[in-house]
CSV table of C-alpha atoms in Angstrom, one decimal:
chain,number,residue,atom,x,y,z
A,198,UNK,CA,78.1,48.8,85.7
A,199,UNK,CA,78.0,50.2,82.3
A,200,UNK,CA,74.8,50.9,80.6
A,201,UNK,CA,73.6,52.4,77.2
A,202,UNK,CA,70.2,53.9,76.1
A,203,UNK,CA,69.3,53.3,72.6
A,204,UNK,CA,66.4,54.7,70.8
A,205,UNK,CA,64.5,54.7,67.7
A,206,UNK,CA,61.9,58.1,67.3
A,207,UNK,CA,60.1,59.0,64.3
A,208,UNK,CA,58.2,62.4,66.2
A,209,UNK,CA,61.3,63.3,68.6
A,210,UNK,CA,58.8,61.9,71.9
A,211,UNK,CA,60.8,58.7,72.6
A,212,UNK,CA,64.3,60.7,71.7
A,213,UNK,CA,63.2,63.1,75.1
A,214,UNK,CA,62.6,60.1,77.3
A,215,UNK,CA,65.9,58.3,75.8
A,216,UNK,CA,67.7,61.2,76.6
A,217,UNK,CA,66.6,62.0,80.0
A,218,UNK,CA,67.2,58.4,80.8
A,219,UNK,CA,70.8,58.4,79.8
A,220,UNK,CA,71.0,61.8,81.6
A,221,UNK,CA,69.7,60.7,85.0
A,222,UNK,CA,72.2,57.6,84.8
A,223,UNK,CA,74.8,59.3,83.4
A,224,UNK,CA,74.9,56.4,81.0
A,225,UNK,CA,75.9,56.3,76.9
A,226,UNK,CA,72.6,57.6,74.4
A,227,UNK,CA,72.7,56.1,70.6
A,228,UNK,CA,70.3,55.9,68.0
A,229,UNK,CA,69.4,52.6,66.8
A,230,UNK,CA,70.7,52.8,63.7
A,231,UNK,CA,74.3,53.8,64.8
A,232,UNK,CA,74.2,50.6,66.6
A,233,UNK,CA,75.5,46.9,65.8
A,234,UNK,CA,75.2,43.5,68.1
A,235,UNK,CA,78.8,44.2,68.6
A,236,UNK,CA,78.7,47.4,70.6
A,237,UNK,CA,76.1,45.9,72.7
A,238,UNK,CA,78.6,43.7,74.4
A,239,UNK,CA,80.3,45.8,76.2
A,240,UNK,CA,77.3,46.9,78.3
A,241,UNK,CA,75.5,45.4,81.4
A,242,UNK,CA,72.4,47.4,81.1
A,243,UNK,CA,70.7,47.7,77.9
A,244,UNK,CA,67.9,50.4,77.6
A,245,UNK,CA,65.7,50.5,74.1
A,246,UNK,CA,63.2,53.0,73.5
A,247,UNK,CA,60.7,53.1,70.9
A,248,UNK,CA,57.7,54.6,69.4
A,249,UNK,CA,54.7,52.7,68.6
A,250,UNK,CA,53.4,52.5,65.6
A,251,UNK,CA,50.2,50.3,64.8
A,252,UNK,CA,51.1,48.5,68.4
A,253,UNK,CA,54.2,47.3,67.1
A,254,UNK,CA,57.6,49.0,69.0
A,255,UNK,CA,60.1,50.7,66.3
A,256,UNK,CA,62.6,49.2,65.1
A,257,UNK,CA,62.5,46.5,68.6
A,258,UNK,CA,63.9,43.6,66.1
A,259,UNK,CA,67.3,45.0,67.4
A,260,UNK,CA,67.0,43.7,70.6
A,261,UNK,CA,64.7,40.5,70.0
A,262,UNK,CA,67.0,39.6,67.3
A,263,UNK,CA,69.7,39.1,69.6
A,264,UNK,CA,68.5,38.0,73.2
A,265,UNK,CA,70.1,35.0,73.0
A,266,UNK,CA,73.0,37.2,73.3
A,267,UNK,CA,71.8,39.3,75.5
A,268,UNK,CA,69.8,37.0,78.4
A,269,UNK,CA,73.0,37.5,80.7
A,270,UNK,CA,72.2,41.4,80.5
A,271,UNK,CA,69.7,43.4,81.8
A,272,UNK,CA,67.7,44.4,79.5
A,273,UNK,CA,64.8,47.0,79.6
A,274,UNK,CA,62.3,48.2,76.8
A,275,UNK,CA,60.0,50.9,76.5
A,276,UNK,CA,57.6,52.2,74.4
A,277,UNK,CA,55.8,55.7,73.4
A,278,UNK,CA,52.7,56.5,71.8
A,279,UNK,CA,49.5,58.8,72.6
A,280,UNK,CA,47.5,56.4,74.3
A,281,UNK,CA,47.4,57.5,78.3
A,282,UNK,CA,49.5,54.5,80.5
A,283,UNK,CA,47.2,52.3,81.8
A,284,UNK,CA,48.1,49.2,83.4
A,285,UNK,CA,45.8,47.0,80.4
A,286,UNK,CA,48.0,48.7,78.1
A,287,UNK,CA,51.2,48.2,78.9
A,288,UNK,CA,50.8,44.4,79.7
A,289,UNK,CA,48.9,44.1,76.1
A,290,UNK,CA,51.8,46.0,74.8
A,291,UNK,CA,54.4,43.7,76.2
A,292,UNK,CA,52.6,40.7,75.2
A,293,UNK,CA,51.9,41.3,71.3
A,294,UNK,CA,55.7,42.6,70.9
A,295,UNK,CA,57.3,39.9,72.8
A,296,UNK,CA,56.9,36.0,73.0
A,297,UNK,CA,56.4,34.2,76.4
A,298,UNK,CA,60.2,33.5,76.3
A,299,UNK,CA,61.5,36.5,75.1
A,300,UNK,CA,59.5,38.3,78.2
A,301,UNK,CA,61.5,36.4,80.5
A,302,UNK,CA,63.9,38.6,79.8
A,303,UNK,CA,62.9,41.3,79.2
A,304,UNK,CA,62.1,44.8,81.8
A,305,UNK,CA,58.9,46.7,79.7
A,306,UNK,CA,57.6,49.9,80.6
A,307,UNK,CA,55.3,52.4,78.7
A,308,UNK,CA,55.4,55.9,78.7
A,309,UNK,CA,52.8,58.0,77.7
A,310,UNK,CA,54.6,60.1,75.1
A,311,UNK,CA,52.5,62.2,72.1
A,312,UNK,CA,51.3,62.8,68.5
A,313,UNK,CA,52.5,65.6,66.3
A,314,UNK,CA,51.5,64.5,62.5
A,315,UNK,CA,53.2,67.2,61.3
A,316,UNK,CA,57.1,65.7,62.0
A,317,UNK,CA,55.5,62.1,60.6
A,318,UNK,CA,56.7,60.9,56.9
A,319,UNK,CA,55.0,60.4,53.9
A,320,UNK,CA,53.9,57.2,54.4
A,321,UNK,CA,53.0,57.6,58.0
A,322,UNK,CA,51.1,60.8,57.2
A,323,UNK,CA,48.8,58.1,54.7
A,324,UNK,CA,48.3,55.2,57.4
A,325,UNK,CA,47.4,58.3,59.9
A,326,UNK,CA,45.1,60.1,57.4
A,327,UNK,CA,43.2,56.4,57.4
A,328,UNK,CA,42.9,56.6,61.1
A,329,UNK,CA,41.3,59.7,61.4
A,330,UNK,CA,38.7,58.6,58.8
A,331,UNK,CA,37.6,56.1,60.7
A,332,UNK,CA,38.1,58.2,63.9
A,333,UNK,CA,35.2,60.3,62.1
A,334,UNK,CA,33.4,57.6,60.8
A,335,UNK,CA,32.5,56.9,64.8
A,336,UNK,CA,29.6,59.5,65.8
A,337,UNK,CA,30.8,61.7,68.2
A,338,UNK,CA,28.8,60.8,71.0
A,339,UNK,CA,30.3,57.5,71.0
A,340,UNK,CA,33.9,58.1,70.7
A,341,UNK,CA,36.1,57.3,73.6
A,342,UNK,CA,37.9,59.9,75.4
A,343,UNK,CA,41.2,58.8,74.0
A,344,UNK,CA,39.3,58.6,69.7
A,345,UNK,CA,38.4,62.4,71.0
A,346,UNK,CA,42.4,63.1,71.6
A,347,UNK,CA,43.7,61.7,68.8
A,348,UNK,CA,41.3,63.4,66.6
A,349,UNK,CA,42.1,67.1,68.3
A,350,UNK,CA,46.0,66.0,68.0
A,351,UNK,CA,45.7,66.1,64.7
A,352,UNK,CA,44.9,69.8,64.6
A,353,UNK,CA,47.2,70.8,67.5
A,354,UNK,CA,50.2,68.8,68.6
A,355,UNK,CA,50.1,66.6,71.9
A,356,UNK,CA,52.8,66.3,74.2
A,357,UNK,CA,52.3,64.3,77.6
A,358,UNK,CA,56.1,63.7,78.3
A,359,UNK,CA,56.7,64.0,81.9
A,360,UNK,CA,60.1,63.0,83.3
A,361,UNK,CA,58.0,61.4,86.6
A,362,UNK,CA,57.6,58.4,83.8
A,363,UNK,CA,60.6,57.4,84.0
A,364,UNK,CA,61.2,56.9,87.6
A,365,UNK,CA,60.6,53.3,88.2
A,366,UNK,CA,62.4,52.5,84.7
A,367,UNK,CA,65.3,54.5,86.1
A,368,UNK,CA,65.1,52.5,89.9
A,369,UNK,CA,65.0,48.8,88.1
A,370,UNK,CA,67.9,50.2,85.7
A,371,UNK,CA,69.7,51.8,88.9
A,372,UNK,CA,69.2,48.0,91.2
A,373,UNK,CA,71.5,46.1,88.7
């Protein structure tokens, strides 16, 4: 069985998991955009990681764009963001990214990854500015737990990578 783990990471969070993934299977790591439908062939395991970003999975078009080619593969996507893993999450997650059919074939999994604005872009830093106006905009005493996070990420860093995240992604990737 050969397998490959492909990311996409804006903040370096879903390039840790991507890499202790390959690691732990002792399988190929590639950043998305060294990769072509092409190379994909060759592999019976296909791993994608990406960040989220306004609930949307970076740069995930690379897999969805070519199921058709892939259904005969086992394929498995995760995501990162701040937001803690909660069961409601994930299966929201995997139903705004993927269509009914395209999530019979795919594996999902979301792993709680973290927020540092300082490593985001330009235009990142702008769309993140407007969230934490209207993070403020919310009186304090009733923002969620989570609206509270973000808001203190902001100031310091958050990292909530744990390689224990990855162990049933790494058992569904092992049984094939």
């Amino acid at each position: 069985m050969k397998t490959i783990v492909i990311y996409r990471s804006k903040t370096g969070f879903t390039k840790k998991y991507a890499e202790w993934i390959a690691e732990e299977l002792g399988s190929e790591l590639a950043d998305s955009k060294k990769i072509n439908m092409e190379m994909l062939h060759d592999y019976d395991t296909i791993i994608y990681g990406g960040g989220l970003y306004a609930g949307g999975i970076n740069g995930v078009k690379l897999i969805k764009n070519n199921l058709p080619y892939l259904r005969d593969r086992n394929i498995i996507v995760f995501a990162t963001g701040a937001t803690p893993d909660r069961n409601e999450t994930t299966q929201e997650l995997f139903e705004s990214n993927f269509n009914e059919e395209q999530q019979e074939y795919i594996n999902f999994f979301y792993l709680h990854g973290g927020f540092d604005f300082s490593k985001l872009g330009l235009k990142d830093k702008l769309l993140m500015r407007l969230l934490k106006l209207k993070l403020r905009m919310i009186p304090e005493s009733k923002r969620t737990p989570d609206e509270t996070g973000m808001l203190a990420a902001y100031q310091n860093p958050a990292d909530f990578t744990k390689k224990k995240y990855v162990e049933k992604l790494l058992e569904l990737a092992r049984q094939n």
